[in-house]
Coordinates of C-alpha atoms in Angstrom, one line a residue:
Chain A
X1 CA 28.5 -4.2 -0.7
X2 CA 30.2 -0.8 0.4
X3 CA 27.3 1.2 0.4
X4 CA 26.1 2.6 3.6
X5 CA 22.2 2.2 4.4
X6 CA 20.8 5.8 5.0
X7 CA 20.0 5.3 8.9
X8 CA 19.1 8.7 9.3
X9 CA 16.5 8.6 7.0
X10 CA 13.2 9.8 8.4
X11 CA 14.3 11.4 11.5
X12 CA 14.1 14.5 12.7
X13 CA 16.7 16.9 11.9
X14 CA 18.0 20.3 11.1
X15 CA 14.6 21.4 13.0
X16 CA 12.5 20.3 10.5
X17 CA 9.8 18.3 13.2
X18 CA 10.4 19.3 17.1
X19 CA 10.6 16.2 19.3
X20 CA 7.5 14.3 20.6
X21 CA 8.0 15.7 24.5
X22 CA 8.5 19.0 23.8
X23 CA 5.2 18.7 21.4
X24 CA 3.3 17.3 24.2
X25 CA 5.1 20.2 26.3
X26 CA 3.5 22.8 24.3
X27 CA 0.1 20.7 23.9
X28 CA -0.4 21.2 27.7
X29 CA 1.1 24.4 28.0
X30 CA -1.6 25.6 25.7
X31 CA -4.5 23.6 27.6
X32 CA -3.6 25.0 30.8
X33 CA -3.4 28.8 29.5
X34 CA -6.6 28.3 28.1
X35 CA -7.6 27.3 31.8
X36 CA -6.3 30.0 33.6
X37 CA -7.6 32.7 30.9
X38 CA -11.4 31.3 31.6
X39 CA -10.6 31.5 35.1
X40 CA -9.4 34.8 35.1
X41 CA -12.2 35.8 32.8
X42 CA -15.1 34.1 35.7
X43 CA -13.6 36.6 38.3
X44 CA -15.4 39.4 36.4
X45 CA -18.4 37.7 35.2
X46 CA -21.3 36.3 36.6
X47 CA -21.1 32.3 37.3
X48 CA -23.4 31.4 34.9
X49 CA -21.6 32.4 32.4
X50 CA -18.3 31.6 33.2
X51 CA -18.3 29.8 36.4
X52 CA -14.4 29.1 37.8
X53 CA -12.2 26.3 36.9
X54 CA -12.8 24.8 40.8
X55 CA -16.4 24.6 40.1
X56 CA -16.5 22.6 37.0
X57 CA -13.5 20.5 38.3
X58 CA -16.3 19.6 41.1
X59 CA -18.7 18.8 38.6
X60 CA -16.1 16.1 36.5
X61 CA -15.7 14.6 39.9
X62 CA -19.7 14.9 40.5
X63 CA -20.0 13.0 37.4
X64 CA -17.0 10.4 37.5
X65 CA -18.3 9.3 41.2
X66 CA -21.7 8.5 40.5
X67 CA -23.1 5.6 38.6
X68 CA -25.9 6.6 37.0
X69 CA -23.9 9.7 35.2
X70 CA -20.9 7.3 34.4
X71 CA -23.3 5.2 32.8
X72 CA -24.7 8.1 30.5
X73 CA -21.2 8.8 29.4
X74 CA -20.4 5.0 28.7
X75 CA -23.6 4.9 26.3
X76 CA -22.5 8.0 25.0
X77 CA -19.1 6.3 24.1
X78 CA -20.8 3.1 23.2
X79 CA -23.1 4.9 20.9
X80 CA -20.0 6.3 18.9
X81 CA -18.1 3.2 18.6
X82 CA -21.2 1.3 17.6
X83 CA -22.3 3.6 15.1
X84 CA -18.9 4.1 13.6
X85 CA -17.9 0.3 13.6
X86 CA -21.5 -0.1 11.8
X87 CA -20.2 3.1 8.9
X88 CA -17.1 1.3 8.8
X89 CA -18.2 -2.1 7.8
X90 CA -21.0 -0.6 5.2
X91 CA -18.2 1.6 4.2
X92 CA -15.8 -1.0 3.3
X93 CA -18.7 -2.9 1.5
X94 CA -19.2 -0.1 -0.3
X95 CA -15.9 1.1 -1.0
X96 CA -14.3 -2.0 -2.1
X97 CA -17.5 -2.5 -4.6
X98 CA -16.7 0.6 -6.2
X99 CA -12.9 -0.2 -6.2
X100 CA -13.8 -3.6 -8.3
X101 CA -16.6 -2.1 -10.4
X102 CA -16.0 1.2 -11.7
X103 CA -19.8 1.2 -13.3
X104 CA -21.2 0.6 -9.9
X105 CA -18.7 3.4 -8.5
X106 CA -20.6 5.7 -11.2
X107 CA -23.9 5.2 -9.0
X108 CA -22.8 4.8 -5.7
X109 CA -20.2 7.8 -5.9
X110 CA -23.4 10.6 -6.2
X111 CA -25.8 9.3 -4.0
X112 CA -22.6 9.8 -1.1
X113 CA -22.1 13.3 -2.4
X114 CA -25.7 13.9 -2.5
X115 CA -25.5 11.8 1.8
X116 CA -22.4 14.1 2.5
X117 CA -25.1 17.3 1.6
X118 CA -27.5 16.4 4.2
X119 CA -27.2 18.0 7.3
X120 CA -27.1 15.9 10.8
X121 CA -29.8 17.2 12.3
X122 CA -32.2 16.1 9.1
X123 CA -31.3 12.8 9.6
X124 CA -32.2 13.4 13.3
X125 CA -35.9 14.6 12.1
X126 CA -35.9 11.4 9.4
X127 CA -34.9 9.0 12.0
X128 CA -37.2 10.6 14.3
X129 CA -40.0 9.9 12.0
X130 CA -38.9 6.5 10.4
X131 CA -37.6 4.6 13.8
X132 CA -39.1 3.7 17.0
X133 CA -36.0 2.7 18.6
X134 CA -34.0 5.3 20.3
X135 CA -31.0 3.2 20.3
X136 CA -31.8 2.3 16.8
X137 CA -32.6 5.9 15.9
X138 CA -29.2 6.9 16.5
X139 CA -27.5 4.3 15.4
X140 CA -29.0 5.3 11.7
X141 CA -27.8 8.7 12.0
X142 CA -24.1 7.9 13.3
X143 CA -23.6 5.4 10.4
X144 CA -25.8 8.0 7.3
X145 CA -23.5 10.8 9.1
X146 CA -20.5 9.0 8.5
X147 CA -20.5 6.5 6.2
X148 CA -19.1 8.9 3.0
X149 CA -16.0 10.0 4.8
X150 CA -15.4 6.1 5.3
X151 CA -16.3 5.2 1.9
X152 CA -14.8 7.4 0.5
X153 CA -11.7 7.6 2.5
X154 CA -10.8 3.7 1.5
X155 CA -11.7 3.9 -1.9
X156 CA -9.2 6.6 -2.3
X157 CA -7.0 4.2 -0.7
X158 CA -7.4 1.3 -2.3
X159 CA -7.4 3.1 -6.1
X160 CA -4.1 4.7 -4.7
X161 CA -2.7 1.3 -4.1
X162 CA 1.0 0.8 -5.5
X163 CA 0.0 -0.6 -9.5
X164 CA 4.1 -1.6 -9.3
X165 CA 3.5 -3.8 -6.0
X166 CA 0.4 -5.3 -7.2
X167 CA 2.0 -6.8 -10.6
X168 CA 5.2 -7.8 -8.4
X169 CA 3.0 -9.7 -6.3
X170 CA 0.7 -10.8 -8.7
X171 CA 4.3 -12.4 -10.6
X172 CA 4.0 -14.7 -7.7
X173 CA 0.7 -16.0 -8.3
X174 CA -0.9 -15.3 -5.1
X175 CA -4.4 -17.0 -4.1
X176 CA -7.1 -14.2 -4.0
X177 CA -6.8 -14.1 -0.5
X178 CA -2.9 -13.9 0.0
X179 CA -3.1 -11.1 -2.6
X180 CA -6.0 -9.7 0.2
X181 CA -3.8 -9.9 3.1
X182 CA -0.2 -9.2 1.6
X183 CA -0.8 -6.2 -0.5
X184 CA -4.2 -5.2 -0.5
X185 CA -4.7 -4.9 3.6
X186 CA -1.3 -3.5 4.4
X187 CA -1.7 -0.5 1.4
X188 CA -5.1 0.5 2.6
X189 CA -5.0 0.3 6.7
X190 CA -3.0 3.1 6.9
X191 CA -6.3 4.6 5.0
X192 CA -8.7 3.3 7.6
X193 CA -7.0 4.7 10.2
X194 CA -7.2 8.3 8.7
X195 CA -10.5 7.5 8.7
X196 CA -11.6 6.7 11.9
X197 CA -9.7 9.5 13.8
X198 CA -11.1 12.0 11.2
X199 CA -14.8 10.1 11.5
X200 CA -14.2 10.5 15.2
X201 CA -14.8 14.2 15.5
X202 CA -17.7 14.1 13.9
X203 CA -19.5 11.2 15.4
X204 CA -19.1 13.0 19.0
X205 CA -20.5 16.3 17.8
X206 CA -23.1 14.7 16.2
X207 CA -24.3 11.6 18.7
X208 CA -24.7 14.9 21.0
X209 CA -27.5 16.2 18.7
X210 CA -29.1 12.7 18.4
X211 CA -29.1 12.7 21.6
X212 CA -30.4 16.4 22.7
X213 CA -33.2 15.9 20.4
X214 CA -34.2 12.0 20.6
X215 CA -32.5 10.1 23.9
X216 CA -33.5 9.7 27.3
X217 CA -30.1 9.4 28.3
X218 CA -26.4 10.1 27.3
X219 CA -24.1 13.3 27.1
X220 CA -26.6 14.6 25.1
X221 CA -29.8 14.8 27.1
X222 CA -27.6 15.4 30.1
X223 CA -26.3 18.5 28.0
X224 CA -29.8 19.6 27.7
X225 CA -30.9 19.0 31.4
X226 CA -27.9 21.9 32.0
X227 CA -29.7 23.8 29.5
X228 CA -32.6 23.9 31.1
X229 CA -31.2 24.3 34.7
X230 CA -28.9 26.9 33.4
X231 CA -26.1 25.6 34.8
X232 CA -23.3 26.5 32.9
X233 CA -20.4 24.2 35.2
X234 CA -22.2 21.0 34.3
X235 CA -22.5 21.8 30.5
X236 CA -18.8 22.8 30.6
X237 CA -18.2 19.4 32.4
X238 CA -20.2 17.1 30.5
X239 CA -18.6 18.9 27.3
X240 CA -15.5 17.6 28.6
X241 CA -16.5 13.8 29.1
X242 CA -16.9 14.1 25.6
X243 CA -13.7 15.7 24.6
X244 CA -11.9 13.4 27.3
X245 CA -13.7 10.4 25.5
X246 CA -12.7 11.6 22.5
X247 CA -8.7 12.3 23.2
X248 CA -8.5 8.8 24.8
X249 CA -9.9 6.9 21.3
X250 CA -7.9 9.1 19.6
X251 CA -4.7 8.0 21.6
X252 CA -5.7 4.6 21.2
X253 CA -5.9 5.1 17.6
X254 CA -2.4 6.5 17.2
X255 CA -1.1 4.1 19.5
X256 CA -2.3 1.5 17.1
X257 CA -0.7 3.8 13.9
X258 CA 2.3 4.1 15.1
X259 CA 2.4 0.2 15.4
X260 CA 0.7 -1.1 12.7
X261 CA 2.8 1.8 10.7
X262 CA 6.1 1.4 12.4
X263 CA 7.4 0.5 9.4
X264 CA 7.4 4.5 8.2
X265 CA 10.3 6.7 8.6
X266 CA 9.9 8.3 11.8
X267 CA 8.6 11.9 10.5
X268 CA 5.7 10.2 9.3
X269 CA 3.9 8.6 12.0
X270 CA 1.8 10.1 14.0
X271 CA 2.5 12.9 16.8
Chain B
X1 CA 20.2 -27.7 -29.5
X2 CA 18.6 -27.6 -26.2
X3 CA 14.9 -27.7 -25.9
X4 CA 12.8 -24.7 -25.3
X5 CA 11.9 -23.4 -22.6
X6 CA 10.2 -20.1 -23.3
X7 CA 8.9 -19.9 -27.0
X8 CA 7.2 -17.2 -28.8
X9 CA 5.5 -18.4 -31.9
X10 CA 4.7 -14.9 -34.2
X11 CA 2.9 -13.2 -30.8
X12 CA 1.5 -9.8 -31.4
X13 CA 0.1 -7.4 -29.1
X14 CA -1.9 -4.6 -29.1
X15 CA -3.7 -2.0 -26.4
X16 CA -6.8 -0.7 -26.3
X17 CA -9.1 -1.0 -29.6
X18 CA -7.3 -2.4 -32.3
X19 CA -5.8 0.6 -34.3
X20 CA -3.1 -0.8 -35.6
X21 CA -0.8 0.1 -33.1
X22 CA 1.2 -3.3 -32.7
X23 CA 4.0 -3.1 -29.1
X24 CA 4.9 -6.3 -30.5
X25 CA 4.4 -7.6 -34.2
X26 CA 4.8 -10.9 -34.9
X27 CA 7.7 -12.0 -32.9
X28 CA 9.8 -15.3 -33.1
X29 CA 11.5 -16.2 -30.4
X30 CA 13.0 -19.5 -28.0
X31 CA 14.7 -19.5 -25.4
X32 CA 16.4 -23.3 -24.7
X33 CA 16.8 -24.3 -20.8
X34 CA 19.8 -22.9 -18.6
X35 CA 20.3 -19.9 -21.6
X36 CA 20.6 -16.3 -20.7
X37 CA 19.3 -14.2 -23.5
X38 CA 19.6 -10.3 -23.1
X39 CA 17.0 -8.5 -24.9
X40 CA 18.3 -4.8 -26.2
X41 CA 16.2 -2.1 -27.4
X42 CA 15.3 2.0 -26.9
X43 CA 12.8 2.9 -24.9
X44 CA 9.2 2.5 -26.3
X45 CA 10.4 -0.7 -28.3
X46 CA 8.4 -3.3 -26.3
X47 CA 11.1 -5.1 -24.4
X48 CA 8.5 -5.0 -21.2
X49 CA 5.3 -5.6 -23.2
X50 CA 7.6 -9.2 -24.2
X51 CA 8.6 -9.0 -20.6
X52 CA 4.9 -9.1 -19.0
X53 CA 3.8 -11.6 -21.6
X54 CA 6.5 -13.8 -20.4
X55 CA 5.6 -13.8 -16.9
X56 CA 2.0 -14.1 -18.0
X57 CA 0.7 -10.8 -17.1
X58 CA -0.6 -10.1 -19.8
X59 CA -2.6 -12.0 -22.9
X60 CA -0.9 -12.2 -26.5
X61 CA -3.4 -10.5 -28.4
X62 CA -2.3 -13.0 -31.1
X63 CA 0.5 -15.8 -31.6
X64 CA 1.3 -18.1 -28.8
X65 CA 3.6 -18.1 -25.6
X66 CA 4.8 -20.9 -23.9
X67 CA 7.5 -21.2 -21.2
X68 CA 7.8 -25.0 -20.0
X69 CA 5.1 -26.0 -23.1
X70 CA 2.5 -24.1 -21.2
X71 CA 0.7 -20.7 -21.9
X72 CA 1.9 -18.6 -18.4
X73 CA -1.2 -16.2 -18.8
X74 CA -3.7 -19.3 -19.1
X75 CA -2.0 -22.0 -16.5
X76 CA -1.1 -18.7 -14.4
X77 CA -1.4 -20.2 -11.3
X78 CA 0.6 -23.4 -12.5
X79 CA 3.8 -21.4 -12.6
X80 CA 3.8 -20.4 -8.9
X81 CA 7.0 -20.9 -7.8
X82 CA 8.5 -21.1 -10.9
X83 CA 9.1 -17.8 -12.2
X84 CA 11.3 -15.0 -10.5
X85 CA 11.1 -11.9 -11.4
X86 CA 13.8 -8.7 -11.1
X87 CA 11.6 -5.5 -11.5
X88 CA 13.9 -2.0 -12.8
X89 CA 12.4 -0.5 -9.5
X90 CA 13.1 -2.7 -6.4
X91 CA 9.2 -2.9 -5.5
X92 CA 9.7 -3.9 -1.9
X93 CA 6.6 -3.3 0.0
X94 CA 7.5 -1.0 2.8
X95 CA 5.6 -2.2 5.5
X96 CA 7.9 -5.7 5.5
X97 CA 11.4 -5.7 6.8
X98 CA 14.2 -6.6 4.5
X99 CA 13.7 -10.4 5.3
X100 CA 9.9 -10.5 5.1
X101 CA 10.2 -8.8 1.5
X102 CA 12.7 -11.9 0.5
X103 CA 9.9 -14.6 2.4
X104 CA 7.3 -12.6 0.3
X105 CA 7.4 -15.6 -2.5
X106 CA 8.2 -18.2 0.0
X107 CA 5.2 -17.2 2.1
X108 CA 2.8 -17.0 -1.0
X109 CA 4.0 -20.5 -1.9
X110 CA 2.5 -22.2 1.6
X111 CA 6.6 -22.9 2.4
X112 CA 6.5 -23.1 6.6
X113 CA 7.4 -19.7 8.6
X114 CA 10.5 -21.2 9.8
X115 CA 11.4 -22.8 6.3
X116 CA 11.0 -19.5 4.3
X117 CA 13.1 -17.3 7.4
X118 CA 15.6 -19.4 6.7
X119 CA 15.8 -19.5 3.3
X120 CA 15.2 -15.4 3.1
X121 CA 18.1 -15.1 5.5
X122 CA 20.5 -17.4 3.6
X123 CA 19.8 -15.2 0.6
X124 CA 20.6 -11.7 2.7
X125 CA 23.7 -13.7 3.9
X126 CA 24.4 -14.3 0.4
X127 CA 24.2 -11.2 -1.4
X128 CA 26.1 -9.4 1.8
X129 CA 22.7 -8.0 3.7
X130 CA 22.5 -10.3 6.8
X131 CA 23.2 -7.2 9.1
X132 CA 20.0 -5.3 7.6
X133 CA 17.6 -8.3 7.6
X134 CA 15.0 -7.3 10.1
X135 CA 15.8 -3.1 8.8
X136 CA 12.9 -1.6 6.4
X137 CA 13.3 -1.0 3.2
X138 CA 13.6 2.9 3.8
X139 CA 16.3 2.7 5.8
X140 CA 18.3 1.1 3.1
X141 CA 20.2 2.6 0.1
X142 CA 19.0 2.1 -3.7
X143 CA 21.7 -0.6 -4.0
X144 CA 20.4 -2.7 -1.1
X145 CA 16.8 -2.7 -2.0
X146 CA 17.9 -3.9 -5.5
X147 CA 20.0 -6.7 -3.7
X148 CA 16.7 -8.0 -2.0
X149 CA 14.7 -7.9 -4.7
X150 CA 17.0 -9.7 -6.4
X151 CA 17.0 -12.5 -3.1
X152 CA 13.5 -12.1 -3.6
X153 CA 13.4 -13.3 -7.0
X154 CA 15.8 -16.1 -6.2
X155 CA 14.6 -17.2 -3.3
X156 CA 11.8 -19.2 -4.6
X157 CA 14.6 -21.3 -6.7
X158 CA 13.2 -20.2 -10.1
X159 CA 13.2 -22.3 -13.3
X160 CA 12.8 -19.0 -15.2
X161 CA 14.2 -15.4 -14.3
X162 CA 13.1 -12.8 -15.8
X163 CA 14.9 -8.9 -15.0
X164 CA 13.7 -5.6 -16.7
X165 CA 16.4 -3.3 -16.6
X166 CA 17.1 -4.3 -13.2
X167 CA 20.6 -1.8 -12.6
X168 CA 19.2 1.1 -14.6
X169 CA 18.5 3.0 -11.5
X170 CA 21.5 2.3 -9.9
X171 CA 24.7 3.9 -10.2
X172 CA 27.5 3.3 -12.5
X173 CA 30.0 2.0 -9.5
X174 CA 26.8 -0.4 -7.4
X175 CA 25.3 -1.3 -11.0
X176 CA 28.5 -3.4 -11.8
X177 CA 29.0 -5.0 -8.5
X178 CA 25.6 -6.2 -8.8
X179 CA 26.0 -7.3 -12.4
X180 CA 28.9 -9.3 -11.7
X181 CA 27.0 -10.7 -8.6
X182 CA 23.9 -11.5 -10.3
X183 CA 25.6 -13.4 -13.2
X184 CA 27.4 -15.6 -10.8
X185 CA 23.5 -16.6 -8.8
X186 CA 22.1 -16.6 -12.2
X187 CA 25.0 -19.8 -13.4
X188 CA 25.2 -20.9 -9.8
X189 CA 21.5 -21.9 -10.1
X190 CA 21.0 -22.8 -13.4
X191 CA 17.7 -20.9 -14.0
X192 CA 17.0 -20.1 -17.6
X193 CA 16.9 -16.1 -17.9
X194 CA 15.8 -13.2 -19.8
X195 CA 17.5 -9.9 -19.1
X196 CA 16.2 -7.1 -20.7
X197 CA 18.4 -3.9 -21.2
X198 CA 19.3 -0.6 -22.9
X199 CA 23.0 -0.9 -22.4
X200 CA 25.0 -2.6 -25.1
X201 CA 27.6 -2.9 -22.6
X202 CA 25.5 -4.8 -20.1
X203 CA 24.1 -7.1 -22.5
X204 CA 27.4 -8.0 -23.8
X205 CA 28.1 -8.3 -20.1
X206 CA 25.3 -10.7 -19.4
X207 CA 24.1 -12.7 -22.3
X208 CA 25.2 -15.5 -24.3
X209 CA 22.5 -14.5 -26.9
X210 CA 21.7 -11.1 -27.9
X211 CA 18.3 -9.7 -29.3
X212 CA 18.2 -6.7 -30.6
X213 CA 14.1 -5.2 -30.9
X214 CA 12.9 -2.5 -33.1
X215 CA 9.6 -0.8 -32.7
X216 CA 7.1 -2.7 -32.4
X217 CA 9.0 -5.5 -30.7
X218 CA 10.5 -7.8 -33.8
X219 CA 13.8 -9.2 -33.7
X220 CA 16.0 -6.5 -35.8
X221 CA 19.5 -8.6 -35.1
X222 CA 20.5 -11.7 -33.1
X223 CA 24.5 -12.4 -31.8
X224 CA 25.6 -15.6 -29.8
X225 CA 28.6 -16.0 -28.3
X226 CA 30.6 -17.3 -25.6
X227 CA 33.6 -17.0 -23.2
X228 CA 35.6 -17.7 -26.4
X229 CA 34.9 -15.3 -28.2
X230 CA 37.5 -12.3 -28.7
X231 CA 37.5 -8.9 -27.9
X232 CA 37.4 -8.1 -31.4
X233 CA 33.9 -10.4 -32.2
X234 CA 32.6 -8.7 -29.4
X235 CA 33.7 -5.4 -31.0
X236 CA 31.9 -6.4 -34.2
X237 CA 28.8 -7.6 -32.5
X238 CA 28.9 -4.0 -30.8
X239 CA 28.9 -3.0 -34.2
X240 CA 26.5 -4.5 -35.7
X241 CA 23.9 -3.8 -32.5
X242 CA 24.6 0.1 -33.2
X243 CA 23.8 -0.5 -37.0
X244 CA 21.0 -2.5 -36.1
X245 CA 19.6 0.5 -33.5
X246 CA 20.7 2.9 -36.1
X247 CA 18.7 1.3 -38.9
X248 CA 15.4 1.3 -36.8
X249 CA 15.7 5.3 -36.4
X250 CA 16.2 5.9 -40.0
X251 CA 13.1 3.9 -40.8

């Protein structure tokens, strides 16, 4: 009853993590040098190269004042969610079918590798040449783009589910789905998490491809229009709606880690 | 003679393919109602393979187990509620604070939210943990995670208890606070127990009936005794156990 708890557990000490502040310190300390070396860098070369800092500010405020550009960057973002909510739930599916059959994990588990082979912009051509729908078309090619990382990601997390906590709550003689939601659920969210800020990345870079080559609208076509207008401010600025887009799911995401997972010592959660 | 509440009529068990290779063969066993029976043996001898076929984790592979004149691996779900279990590892799932993990058997059981709090936090209060109730288990030291497992186990007022080496990982100093602590919930409620063990000593300690397994899990030598009896039966019983243990590793 003497025994004191180990409070300290988890923190940062002894200089092991740095604190969050001074980590976000550093995160736009780095940001803002890169800024001011590209504007240093568009004093000596021509604008359409490296046009300045001012001028592609201009063009994120072009963009975020008028409708019809906000609107391509909200389909942009809706495409992404939409395409990785629909990898997600086949994901699951397919992840916790291969977690219950281990013969039906010996088929699936090579056709994902052989999926994870294919490069993006083939499944642009397929869905090119299979679909009609442009908003169909892309859907297909976010959810075959990253539907492996998903699968794969909670398979790994359900198979590395704690065997000691599943026989000490099966010694209670839980209900399939009280087993689901007390143990199962809690030992693999952390798991899905993982997976949708790494799944993230990749379904920005490569809804912009679906869109370059297939869409009338989006970040992606408005990406090519710059092309073609070699305008090098708006490419840098619509390149940044994505990357802004992009940071704020990603801080959503974490925010949602760090509460769903507050239960972890603090050195493991999320920066 | 009291009437028995776990029973194992010559159960055998094997893994895998049969081979031969027996982690129990042929064991006799009962266990009458309100008895605390330690079961001693080395490592490898089957005292968990008995343990899981106890709580009806696993399936004799022949033989038959009852505990309350029912098989506990057939009428699994029939025993919720009835069994607690002491794991040798606390197994407290880390996303739960201190007094979900003690709700965990309530909550499983369909007992109310406010019903199971306050049962989970009479049980902290109990074994000396009230302060830490809503504190993960990380933040809490090896003896503290032991003490809510073992409020765990208690909490859903078990008929049977069952504990697999459940101080091994403790210290020597927290191991026999808890023991003593333990004994007293374990006669305060009556349950009927099996304690399974390594330590002479803590078998002694704990039991009114000692088993004593070779490999695979028989019964090699048996001892009862009581508050009554003297230092010097206990000394012989200790005796015996060694001979008994000694026996097994000439063979």
């Amino acid at each position: 009853m003497t025994e004191a708890a180990p409070r300290q557990a988890g923190r940062p000490h002894g200089g092991a993590v740095a604190p969050r502040s001074r980590i976000k310190f550093e995160g736009v300390a780095a940001l803002a040098g890169l800024a001011v070396v590209w504007q240093i860098v568009s004093y000596f070369v021509p604008p359409f190269l490296f046009p300045s800092i001012p001028a592609i500010t201009l063009r994120l405020i072009a963009i975020f004042t008028a409708w019809d550009t906000i609107y391509d960057a909200l389909v942009t973002s809706g495409r992404i969610l939409a395409g990785l909510a629909g990898a997600f739930v086949l994901g699951s599916v397919l992840a916790v079918l291969m977690g219950r059959s281990e013969r039906l994990a010996r088929y699936v588990h090579p056709l994902l590798n052989f999926n994870q082979g294919i490069p993006a912009l083939s499944w642009v051509v397929i869905a090119i040449i299979w679909f009609r729908g442009i908003e169909f078309r892309i859907f297909f090619i976010m959810v075959m783009t990253t539907l492996p990382a998903f699968s794969f990601q909670i398979l790994d997390s359900y198979r590395a589910m704690s065997k000691d906590l599943f026989e000490m709550t099966l010694s209670f003689r839980p209900s399939r789905y009280n087993l689901l939601r007390t143990l199962v659920w809690p030992s693999v969210l952390p798991g899905i998490l993982t997976a949708w800020k790494v799944n993230l990345g990749n379904a920005s870079r490569v809804v912009v491809v679906a869109e370059l080559v297939g869409a009338t609208g989006g970040v992606g076509y408005e990406l090519l229009q710059q092309q073609q207008l070699f305008d090098m401010a708006g490419a840098v600025a619509w390149t940044l709606v994505l990357v802004f887009f992009v940071l704020i799911v990603q801080w959503i995401i974490t925010a949602i880690e760090n509460s769903v997972l507050r239960y972890r010592p603090a050195a493991e959660r999320s920066l | 003679m009291t009437t028995a509440e776990i029973a194992f009529e010559h159960v055998s068990k094997t893994f895998g393919r049969d081979d031969g290779s027996y982690a129990v063969r042929d064991l006799s066993f009962s266990v009458g109602r309100g008895e605390l029976v330690a079961i001693l043996g080395k490592t490898g001898c089957g005292k968990s393979t008995t343990f899981n076929l106890v709580a009806g984790l696993i399936e004799p592979s022949a033989g038959k187990v009852t505990v309350q004149g029912r098989d506990p691996f057939r009428d699994f779900a029939w025993f919720r509620g009835k069994i607690g279990i002491v794991f040798q590892n606390d197994r407290l799932m880390p996303w739960r604070s201190a007094i979900e993990n003690v709700a965990l058997g309530l909550e499983l059981n369909h007992a109310p939210l406010a019903e199971r709090m306050e049962i989970a936090g009479k049980w902290l209060d109990r074994l000396g943990l009230s302060a830490h109730a809503q504190d993960y288990p990380h933040a809490l030291s090896g003896g503290m995670r032991q003490r809510v497992s073992i409020a765990r186990a208690f909490a859903v007022k078990p008929d049977i208890l069952l504990c697999d080496e459940p101080f091994s990982a403790l210290d020597e100093v927290t191991a026999n606070g808890l023991r003593a602590q333990f004994l007293d919930l374990v006669r305060e409620t009556g349950a009927t127990g099996i304690f399974i063990t390594h330590s002479i000593n803590e078998a002694l300690q704990l039991g009114r009936r000692i088993l004593v397994f070779h490999r695979p899990a028989a019964i090699a030598y048996e001892a009862s005794f009581d508050k009554a009896t003297s230092e010097s039966q206990r000394n012989d019983i200790r005796s015996a156990i060694l001979r008994a243990l000694a026996t097994e590793q000439a063979a």
